[in-house]
């Protein structure tokens, strides 16, 4: 340890030098890989979260993948506290001045709030398209056609569209025509935006569940990211419907007697909701893929992200190892459900984790939230752990069968 | 919890739990919210020990719904929340008003509006308690200041809820919720009336319709629609009007029985500090300091805040030359005092704080000295 002040003066130069190192050109990076995604500039930095927080890596990744065209509606909870601990904010912008637009909603409404973003963006885009067509003579038909037909599925495509928008700006600069002025106000909306509702399991499983369900049912292109710690982290560790069976939480001092709600399964029953359950600590590539697929899907998406937390009673420097154990015992199966696959006659559900290879207790009893019950109520602890093992095994078998369903001919029986 | 004889060392949130249990509360429905969560957490521990039921619900309005259901099924029921949660509960609170369902709502106030200051004190929900739900109705809200008072008033809240068949608020703030203090548990006499619901025969008289135990003896219809004395929906203007008058007057007419105030050194006072809740404690220190400087000043605290002690405050303001009103909002109590007082020459000196901190005695003392100079 050394006094901070003289170090800070010296390191300031280093820091400034560090900032001059150019970032990778986003359009040239292979972002659908762990390595590639980590070349992208994070637009979420120095949050005030607990050291070793299991939620922030997902948000950082989100901003790396989509940060320069990202809109976040954030439910109240840990992520709104460390995400908006005014007067500072961890959300930043890149050299072009682009960064996530972030707003706290309330406890329960971030899905609806984010849908408001989406509906507005869609309307603005619709208006921009009308004006582009109206002003095609002035702007030039080829440019208008390029904008309307742009493929923005890649970073390169997005960059080209931005360049086209700049061309339109150049052509209409100083134009006093009312439509031209109006178009300049909404022209940015033709660049693809990424809308995310972000919150914890208290939001998604409990108080915000009705709204989450409603937004998923709307069919709108809204992505929902659940930073699932299985407990109300921000208010001090109360039980939620995501709390695993057998875990002790406030309001569940005798251990949670029932399994966690399978939120992902409920979403999958719609058939049109891209759904994924992810855990960076088990397979970081799967997390990257899930976020990219969710974002590319023109419809609602739900991503449930395994987030370790100080409320679990773990060594926070080993949080990713805890995630890995929870997947290896089957308590947190990894999967992606992509509705686009059904259209191709494929099963939309893909299991991304291997069958359980350790007992639930081999994970659970490395965390104080489970272990403490063995000291307080040993018989109850044993009973609940047996139940946890049974339900976890059954749950895995259920998922295996779901993933093995034949979707030949898109669910229609074969003609005889 | 530490206990020796009848002295205990509890935070405010725990006092509420223990007092509620003593009052016969056997049901709690809640949802986590700072700074009231410890009430739910402690209830989750304590209720099962006495055969009661604790339920965590999926959100605030659901918690209020569970409390209404439990009360209708016969249990003395409690919920606890804070500002944003109180906003979410309002629809069901209105239902409980309309359907005359006894229950107790604790509001550990924090800064607002909206998410506001989750971990800091405020008193800005006091008007929401009065007017938060739509429609004409009366309301009972209790605003204790000290630990023993909090204990006694929590018990009284259950009594008043049964007696007048209405939701009753206990309003505290973050300071009281989280401050751990030593106090002596009140004796049975000090706690006032504690009895099972079946013995609330007065409630049958207070009600405009016969009050039988729910699910006992006759079929009941319970609705949030305007209803007849039998509980069935009606749009008959005369009956609807009568039912609303009943909702309002059952409490307004009982004002003398419900009213409870604390007075301190008011006998010879030229200046009255009128305050409620936790600022009452800073006021006491300020008043003692002012008296040491020869200023004749005392304190008046409504412990029953709603219905507001209009006549008592009017009489008090008639006797004094100036009034100082410290409160953790921008003048909700001052407005009430102004409304009650009939003499425009009596100046009200407000001391307001909405920054999420306590009002320090020095600020109240300064206001008292300013008031003294103006006399």
mmCIF file of N, CA, C and O in Angstrom, chain A residues 86-121:
data_model
loop_
_atom_site.group_PDB
_atom_site.id
_atom_site.type_symbol
_atom_site.label_atom_id
_atom_site.label_comp_id
_atom_site.label_asym_id
_atom_site.label_seq_id
_atom_site.Cartn_x
_atom_site.Cartn_y
_atom_site.Cartn_z
ATOM 1 N N UNK A 86 -25.784 9.139 -9.116
ATOM 2 C CA UNK A 86 -25.495 10.531 -9.425
ATOM 3 C C UNK A 86 -24.680 11.180 -8.307
ATOM 4 O O UNK A 86 -24.808 10.793 -7.187
ATOM 5 N N UNK A 87 -23.828 12.150 -8.627
ATOM 6 C CA UNK A 87 -23.735 12.884 -9.889
ATOM 7 C C UNK A 87 -22.882 12.191 -10.958
ATOM 8 O O UNK A 87 -22.652 12.783 -12.000
ATOM 9 N N UNK A 88 -22.410 11.002 -10.710
ATOM 10 C CA UNK A 88 -21.643 10.332 -11.761
ATOM 11 C C UNK A 88 -22.506 9.256 -12.403
ATOM 12 O O UNK A 88 -23.516 8.843 -11.848
ATOM 13 N N UNK A 89 -22.096 8.795 -13.568
ATOM 14 C CA UNK A 89 -22.754 7.649 -14.182
ATOM 15 C C UNK A 89 -21.683 6.779 -14.818
ATOM 16 O O UNK A 89 -20.727 7.303 -15.397
ATOM 17 N N UNK A 90 -21.790 5.475 -14.670
ATOM 18 C CA UNK A 90 -20.791 4.608 -15.300
ATOM 19 C C UNK A 90 -20.979 4.486 -16.813
ATOM 20 O O UNK A 90 -20.106 3.974 -17.497
ATOM 21 N N UNK A 91 -22.122 4.945 -17.310
ATOM 22 C CA UNK A 91 -22.342 4.863 -18.756
ATOM 23 C C UNK A 91 -21.579 6.000 -19.439
ATOM 24 O O UNK A 91 -21.687 7.149 -19.042
ATOM 25 N N UNK A 92 -20.798 5.655 -20.445
ATOM 26 C CA UNK A 92 -19.923 6.651 -21.068
ATOM 27 C C UNK A 92 -20.190 6.688 -22.569
ATOM 28 O O UNK A 92 -21.073 5.997 -23.076
ATOM 29 N N UNK A 93 -19.423 7.506 -23.252
ATOM 30 C CA UNK A 93 -19.612 7.607 -24.701
ATOM 31 C C UNK A 93 -18.278 7.385 -25.420
ATOM 32 O O UNK A 93 -17.215 7.520 -24.820
ATOM 33 N N UNK A 94 -18.359 7.063 -26.682
ATOM 34 C CA UNK A 94 -17.135 6.808 -27.443
ATOM 35 C C UNK A 94 -16.633 8.108 -28.086
ATOM 36 O O UNK A 94 -17.178 9.188 -27.841
ATOM 37 N N UNK A 95 -15.596 7.978 -28.888
ATOM 38 C CA UNK A 95 -14.982 9.170 -29.494
ATOM 39 C C UNK A 95 -15.946 9.980 -30.346
ATOM 40 O O UNK A 95 -15.790 11.182 -30.520
ATOM 41 N N UNK A 96 -16.945 9.274 -30.904
ATOM 42 C CA UNK A 96 -17.923 9.977 -31.745
ATOM 43 C C UNK A 96 -19.039 10.602 -30.913
ATOM 44 O O UNK A 96 -19.999 11.147 -31.476
ATOM 45 N N UNK A 97 -18.918 10.458 -29.595
ATOM 46 C CA UNK A 97 -19.950 11.027 -28.731
ATOM 47 C C UNK A 97 -21.166 10.135 -28.591
ATOM 48 O O UNK A 97 -22.184 10.536 -28.033
ATOM 49 N N UNK A 98 -21.061 8.923 -29.112
ATOM 50 C CA UNK A 98 -22.199 7.999 -29.011
ATOM 51 C C UNK A 98 -22.028 7.105 -27.790
ATOM 52 O O UNK A 98 -20.946 6.590 -27.524
ATOM 53 N N UNK A 99 -23.123 6.897 -27.081
ATOM 54 C CA UNK A 99 -23.097 5.995 -25.931
ATOM 55 C C UNK A 99 -24.505 5.595 -25.584
ATOM 56 O O UNK A 99 -25.466 6.062 -26.204
ATOM 57 N N UNK A 100 -24.654 4.721 -24.607
ATOM 58 C CA UNK A 100 -26.000 4.268 -24.250
ATOM 59 C C UNK A 100 -26.849 5.420 -23.717
ATOM 60 O O UNK A 100 -26.344 6.262 -22.979
ATOM 61 N N UNK A 101 -28.123 5.448 -24.121
ATOM 62 C CA UNK A 101 -29.092 6.326 -23.468
ATOM 63 C C UNK A 101 -29.698 5.494 -22.355
ATOM 64 O O UNK A 101 -30.229 4.415 -22.596
ATOM 65 N N UNK A 102 -29.550 5.980 -21.143
ATOM 66 C CA UNK A 102 -29.948 5.168 -19.979
ATOM 67 C C UNK A 102 -30.965 5.919 -19.146
ATOM 68 O O UNK A 102 -30.815 7.121 -18.926
ATOM 69 N N UNK A 103 -31.968 5.221 -18.706
ATOM 70 C CA UNK A 103 -32.935 5.856 -17.809
ATOM 71 C C UNK A 103 -33.483 4.847 -16.827
ATOM 72 O O UNK A 103 -33.832 3.732 -17.206
ATOM 73 N N UNK A 104 -33.555 5.265 -15.596
ATOM 74 C CA UNK A 104 -34.214 4.444 -14.581
ATOM 75 C C UNK A 104 -35.723 4.548 -14.793
ATOM 76 O O UNK A 104 -36.247 5.633 -15.014
ATOM 77 N N UNK A 105 -36.400 3.397 -14.779
ATOM 78 C CA UNK A 105 -37.870 3.432 -14.775
ATOM 79 C C UNK A 105 -38.260 3.397 -13.307
ATOM 80 O O UNK A 105 -37.599 3.997 -12.497
ATOM 81 N N UNK A 106 -39.301 2.704 -12.936
ATOM 82 C CA UNK A 106 -39.565 2.512 -11.518
ATOM 83 C C UNK A 106 -39.306 1.063 -11.178
ATOM 84 O O UNK A 106 -38.740 0.316 -11.959
ATOM 85 N N UNK A 107 -39.683 0.657 -9.961
ATOM 86 C CA UNK A 107 -39.459 -0.726 -9.544
ATOM 87 C C UNK A 107 -39.864 -1.717 -10.609
ATOM 88 O O UNK A 107 -39.183 -2.645 -10.933
ATOM 89 N N UNK A 108 -41.098 -1.513 -11.073
ATOM 90 C CA UNK A 108 -41.795 -2.627 -11.694
ATOM 91 C C UNK A 108 -42.012 -2.435 -13.188
ATOM 92 O O UNK A 108 -42.582 -3.285 -13.826
ATOM 93 N N UNK A 109 -41.604 -1.315 -13.755
ATOM 94 C CA UNK A 109 -42.099 -1.007 -15.082
ATOM 95 C C UNK A 109 -41.050 -0.944 -16.181
ATOM 96 O O UNK A 109 -41.298 -0.341 -17.219
ATOM 97 N N UNK A 110 -39.878 -1.538 -15.990
ATOM 98 C CA UNK A 110 -38.840 -1.267 -16.983
ATOM 99 C C UNK A 110 -39.140 -1.931 -18.333
ATOM 100 O O UNK A 110 -38.741 -1.418 -19.367
ATOM 101 N N UNK A 111 -39.886 -3.024 -18.324
ATOM 102 C CA UNK A 111 -40.247 -3.633 -19.609
ATOM 103 C C UNK A 111 -41.167 -2.699 -20.398
ATOM 104 O O UNK A 111 -40.946 -2.434 -21.586
ATOM 105 N N UNK A 112 -42.182 -2.183 -19.713
ATOM 106 C CA UNK A 112 -43.127 -1.269 -20.362
ATOM 107 C C UNK A 112 -42.422 0.021 -20.776
ATOM 108 O O UNK A 112 -42.667 0.574 -21.858
ATOM 109 N N UNK A 113 -41.573 0.506 -19.880
ATOM 110 C CA UNK A 113 -40.813 1.726 -20.117
ATOM 111 C C UNK A 113 -39.976 1.584 -21.393
ATOM 112 O O UNK A 113 -39.961 2.465 -22.253
ATOM 113 N N UNK A 114 -39.316 0.440 -21.510
ATOM 114 C CA UNK A 114 -38.468 0.188 -22.680
ATOM 115 C C UNK A 114 -39.319 0.019 -23.935
ATOM 116 O O UNK A 114 -38.906 0.406 -25.033
ATOM 117 N N UNK A 115 -40.496 -0.541 -23.767
ATOM 118 C CA UNK A 115 -41.383 -0.670 -24.917
ATOM 119 C C UNK A 115 -41.782 0.722 -25.412
ATOM 120 O O UNK A 115 -41.959 0.935 -26.619
ATOM 121 N N UNK A 116 -41.893 1.665 -24.467
ATOM 122 C CA UNK A 116 -42.158 3.056 -24.860
ATOM 123 C C UNK A 116 -41.056 3.583 -25.760
ATOM 124 O O UNK A 116 -41.327 4.237 -26.780
ATOM 125 N N UNK A 117 -39.805 3.273 -25.404
ATOM 126 C CA UNK A 117 -38.678 3.640 -26.276
ATOM 127 C C UNK A 117 -38.895 3.073 -27.681
ATOM 128 O O UNK A 117 -38.764 3.748 -28.686
ATOM 129 N N UNK A 118 -39.215 1.787 -27.696
ATOM 130 C CA UNK A 118 -39.331 1.066 -28.977
ATOM 131 C C UNK A 118 -40.414 1.674 -29.864
ATOM 132 O O UNK A 118 -40.211 1.921 -31.051
ATOM 133 N N UNK A 119 -41.576 1.876 -29.262
ATOM 134 C CA UNK A 119 -42.712 2.378 -30.040
ATOM 135 C C UNK A 119 -42.374 3.753 -30.619
ATOM 136 O O UNK A 119 -42.672 4.052 -31.782
ATOM 137 N N UNK A 120 -41.706 4.567 -29.786
ATOM 138 C CA UNK A 120 -41.331 5.909 -30.250
ATOM 139 C C UNK A 120 -40.323 5.832 -31.388
ATOM 140 O O UNK A 120 -40.454 6.524 -32.408
ATOM 141 N N UNK A 121 -39.317 4.978 -31.222
ATOM 142 C CA UNK A 121 -38.300 4.832 -32.264
ATOM 143 C C UNK A 121 -38.924 4.362 -33.572
ATOM 144 O O UNK A 121 -38.589 4.854 -34.658
#
